[in-house]
Amino acid sequence: MDKTESCALVTLVVGDKYGKIYDKYIKKSHEYFAERNNLELIIIRKPMVNADKHVAWQKLLIFRDERVSKYKDVMFIDADMYIKQNAKNPFDLVPKGYWGAVDSNSYPIEEHIKKEL
């Protein structure tokens, strides 16, 4: 079984204005990245809780979406982040049992790897 066979790439796109921008400029890069790395792309298009809560907090609740909750390994990406075609797969860089984060395109990612809590 491929290491990334049961992993997901998740983004949150809330609102018609942002949905149109995402669909026009960003979505294809996410689809390409997910396909190339054998990831399921999950696009959440509505707030996870009360819509008056700031959308930035909604991403903390992505596991409430049943499509996401079935995955143990998930990569969340902001909907305004275009993924270049030569981007590395974080699932290949972050060991199992750890979580990773990046600051823009800061590699090496080893600086951002932390052991599970």
PDB file of C-alpha atoms in Angstrom:
ATOM      1  CA  MET A   1       0.000   0.000   0.000  1.00  0.00           C
ATOM      2  CA  ASP A   2       1.351   3.397  -1.002  1.00  0.00           C
ATOM      3  CA  LYS A   3       2.187   5.656   1.952  1.00  0.00           C
ATOM      4  CA  THR A   4      -0.270   8.323   0.794  1.00  0.00           C
ATOM      5  CA  GLU A   5      -3.048   5.995  -0.346  1.00  0.00           C
ATOM      6  CA  SER A   6      -5.254   6.893   2.613  1.00  0.00           C
ATOM      7  CA  CYS A   7      -4.405  10.585   2.953  1.00  0.00           C
ATOM      8  CA  ALA A   8      -6.424  13.665   2.152  1.00  0.00           C
ATOM      9  CA  LEU A   9      -5.768  17.241   1.031  1.00  0.00           C
ATOM     10  CA  VAL A  10      -8.407  19.506   2.575  1.00  0.00           C
ATOM     11  CA  THR A  11      -9.315  23.121   1.937  1.00  0.00           C
ATOM     12  CA  LEU A  12     -12.120  25.373   3.123  1.00  0.00           C
ATOM     13  CA  VAL A  13     -13.810  27.707   0.630  1.00  0.00           C
ATOM     14  CA  VAL A  14     -16.650  29.712   2.151  1.00  0.00           C
ATOM     15  CA  GLY A  15     -18.791  32.189   0.253  1.00  0.00           C
ATOM     16  CA  ASP A  16     -19.658  32.747  -3.399  1.00  0.00           C
ATOM     17  CA  LYS A  17     -17.015  35.439  -3.933  1.00  0.00           C
ATOM     18  CA  TYR A  18     -14.170  33.254  -2.672  1.00  0.00           C
ATOM     19  CA  GLY A  19     -15.612  30.156  -4.318  1.00  0.00           C
ATOM     20  CA  LYS A  20     -15.455  31.803  -7.733  1.00  0.00           C
ATOM     21  CA  ILE A  21     -11.867  32.958  -7.165  1.00  0.00           C
ATOM     22  CA  TYR A  22     -10.850  29.502  -5.908  1.00  0.00           C
ATOM     23  CA  ASP A  23     -12.525  27.692  -8.811  1.00  0.00           C
ATOM     24  CA  LYS A  24     -10.985  30.008 -11.402  1.00  0.00           C
ATOM     25  CA  TYR A  25      -7.412  30.390 -10.132  1.00  0.00           C
ATOM     26  CA  ILE A  26      -6.512  27.808  -7.476  1.00  0.00           C
ATOM     27  CA  LYS A  27      -8.597  24.634  -7.746  1.00  0.00           C
ATOM     28  CA  LYS A  28      -6.714  23.125 -10.696  1.00  0.00           C
ATOM     29  CA  SER A  29      -3.419  23.326  -8.790  1.00  0.00           C
ATOM     30  CA  HIS A  30      -4.990  21.490  -5.838  1.00  0.00           C
ATOM     31  CA  GLU A  31      -6.520  18.861  -8.128  1.00  0.00           C
ATOM     32  CA  TYR A  32      -3.202  18.285  -9.896  1.00  0.00           C
ATOM     33  CA  PHE A  33      -1.277  18.034  -6.620  1.00  0.00           C
ATOM     34  CA  ALA A  34      -3.829  15.610  -5.127  1.00  0.00           C
ATOM     35  CA  GLU A  35      -3.869  13.416  -8.225  1.00  0.00           C
ATOM     36  CA  ARG A  36      -0.075  13.371  -8.563  1.00  0.00           C
ATOM     37  CA  ASN A  37       0.333  12.367  -4.912  1.00  0.00           C
ATOM     38  CA  ASN A  38      -2.589   9.931  -4.675  1.00  0.00           C
ATOM     39  CA  LEU A  39      -4.540  12.108  -2.218  1.00  0.00           C
ATOM     40  CA  GLU A  40      -8.261  12.675  -1.993  1.00  0.00           C
ATOM     41  CA  LEU A  41      -9.052  16.367  -2.471  1.00  0.00           C
ATOM     42  CA  ILE A  42     -11.808  17.462  -0.113  1.00  0.00           C
ATOM     43  CA  ILE A  43     -13.223  20.948  -0.611  1.00  0.00           C
ATOM     44  CA  ILE A  44     -15.452  22.103   2.238  1.00  0.00           C
ATOM     45  CA  ARG A  45     -17.730  24.836   0.886  1.00  0.00           C
ATOM     46  CA  LYS A  46     -19.826  25.805   3.882  1.00  0.00           C
ATOM     47  CA  PRO A  47     -19.076  26.863   7.458  1.00  0.00           C
ATOM     48  CA  MET A  48     -18.574  24.059   9.953  1.00  0.00           C
ATOM     49  CA  VAL A  49     -20.439  25.989  12.668  1.00  0.00           C
ATOM     50  CA  ASN A  50     -22.462  29.175  12.929  1.00  0.00           C
ATOM     51  CA  ALA A  51     -21.665  31.297   9.879  1.00  0.00           C
ATOM     52  CA  ASP A  52     -21.100  34.415  11.987  1.00  0.00           C
ATOM     53  CA  LYS A  53     -17.902  32.884  13.397  1.00  0.00           C
ATOM     54  CA  HIS A  54     -14.796  34.061  11.546  1.00  0.00           C
ATOM     55  CA  VAL A  55     -13.889  31.657   8.740  1.00  0.00           C
ATOM     56  CA  ALA A  56     -10.280  31.347   9.985  1.00  0.00           C
ATOM     57  CA  TRP A  57     -11.565  29.436  13.021  1.00  0.00           C
ATOM     58  CA  GLN A  58     -13.598  27.075  10.848  1.00  0.00           C
ATOM     59  CA  LYS A  59     -10.496  25.225   9.670  1.00  0.00           C
ATOM     60  CA  LEU A  60      -9.958  23.949  13.204  1.00  0.00           C
ATOM     61  CA  LEU A  61     -13.194  21.995  12.823  1.00  0.00           C
ATOM     62  CA  ILE A  62     -12.527  20.218   9.531  1.00  0.00           C
ATOM     63  CA  PHE A  63     -12.738  16.769  11.134  1.00  0.00           C
ATOM     64  CA  ARG A  64     -16.452  17.373  11.718  1.00  0.00           C
ATOM     65  CA  ASP A  65     -16.871  16.836   7.981  1.00  0.00           C
ATOM     66  CA  GLU A  66     -17.520  13.112   7.529  1.00  0.00           C
ATOM     67  CA  ARG A  67     -15.405  13.024   4.360  1.00  0.00           C
ATOM     68  CA  VAL A  68     -12.406  14.234   6.391  1.00  0.00           C
ATOM     69  CA  SER A  69     -13.052  12.316   9.611  1.00  0.00           C
ATOM     70  CA  LYS A  70     -12.315   8.961   7.974  1.00  0.00           C
ATOM     71  CA  TYR A  71      -8.677   9.962   7.378  1.00  0.00           C
ATOM     72  CA  LYS A  72      -5.898   9.747   9.923  1.00  0.00           C
ATOM     73  CA  ASP A  73      -3.448  11.694   7.757  1.00  0.00           C
ATOM     74  CA  VAL A  74      -4.706  15.041   6.493  1.00  0.00           C
ATOM     75  CA  MET A  75      -3.009  18.053   4.967  1.00  0.00           C
ATOM     76  CA  PHE A  76      -4.956  21.300   5.297  1.00  0.00           C
ATOM     77  CA  ILE A  77      -4.172  24.062   2.845  1.00  0.00           C
ATOM     78  CA  ASP A  78      -5.649  27.538   2.728  1.00  0.00           C
ATOM     79  CA  ALA A  79      -7.858  28.039  -0.309  1.00  0.00           C
ATOM     80  CA  ASP A  80      -5.759  30.957  -1.549  1.00  0.00           C
ATOM     81  CA  MET A  81      -2.563  28.890  -1.757  1.00  0.00           C
ATOM     82  CA  TYR A  82      -1.604  27.956  -5.307  1.00  0.00           C
ATOM     83  CA  ILE A  83       0.451  24.740  -5.379  1.00  0.00           C
ATOM     84  CA  LYS A  84       3.289  24.783  -7.888  1.00  0.00           C
ATOM     85  CA  GLN A  85       3.687  21.732 -10.105  1.00  0.00           C
ATOM     86  CA  ASN A  86       7.056  20.859  -8.574  1.00  0.00           C
ATOM     87  CA  ALA A  87       5.850  21.070  -4.945  1.00  0.00           C
ATOM     88  CA  LYS A  88       7.044  18.296  -2.675  1.00  0.00           C
ATOM     89  CA  ASN A  89       4.549  16.000  -0.998  1.00  0.00           C
ATOM     90  CA  PRO A  90       4.547  16.750   2.761  1.00  0.00           C
ATOM     91  CA  PHE A  91       3.429  13.176   3.471  1.00  0.00           C
ATOM     92  CA  ASP A  92       6.822  12.063   2.128  1.00  0.00           C
ATOM     93  CA  LEU A  93       8.655  14.589   4.317  1.00  0.00           C
ATOM     94  CA  VAL A  94       6.887  14.298   7.667  1.00  0.00           C
ATOM     95  CA  PRO A  95       7.287  10.913   9.400  1.00  0.00           C
ATOM     96  CA  LYS A  96       4.209   9.009  10.609  1.00  0.00           C
ATOM     97  CA  GLY A  97       3.246  10.089  14.125  1.00  0.00           C
ATOM     98  CA  TYR A  98       4.419  13.667  13.608  1.00  0.00           C
ATOM     99  CA  TRP A  99       2.748  16.837  12.400  1.00  0.00           C
ATOM    100  CA  GLY A 100       4.328  19.414  10.165  1.00  0.00           C
ATOM    101  CA  ALA A 101       3.760  23.020   9.193  1.00  0.00           C
ATOM    102  CA  VAL A 102       5.293  25.296   6.621  1.00  0.00           C
ATOM    103  CA  ASP A 103       5.781  29.007   6.530  1.00  0.00           C
ATOM    104  CA  SER A 104       5.132  29.959   2.908  1.00  0.00           C
ATOM    105  CA  ASN A 105       7.661  27.957   0.885  1.00  0.00           C
ATOM    106  CA  SER A 106      10.174  27.472   3.661  1.00  0.00           C
ATOM    107  CA  TYR A 107      12.134  24.314   3.107  1.00  0.00           C
ATOM    108  CA  PRO A 108      13.684  22.310   4.634  1.00  0.00           C
ATOM    109  CA  ILE A 109      10.475  21.210   6.289  1.00  0.00           C
ATOM    110  CA  GLU A 110      12.475  19.458   9.034  1.00  0.00           C
ATOM    111  CA  GLU A 111      12.457  22.759  10.925  1.00  0.00           C
ATOM    112  CA  HIS A 112       8.683  22.518  11.249  1.00  0.00           C
ATOM    113  CA  ILE A 113       8.210  18.870  12.203  1.00  0.00           C
ATOM    114  CA  LYS A 114       6.846  18.145  15.679  1.00  0.00           C
ATOM    115  CA  LYS A 115       6.011  14.916  17.501  1.00  0.00           C
ATOM    116  CA  GLU A 116       2.317  14.209  18.100  1.00  0.00           C
ATOM    117  CA  LEU A 117       0.912  15.601  21.328  1.00  0.00           C
TER     118      LEU A 117
END
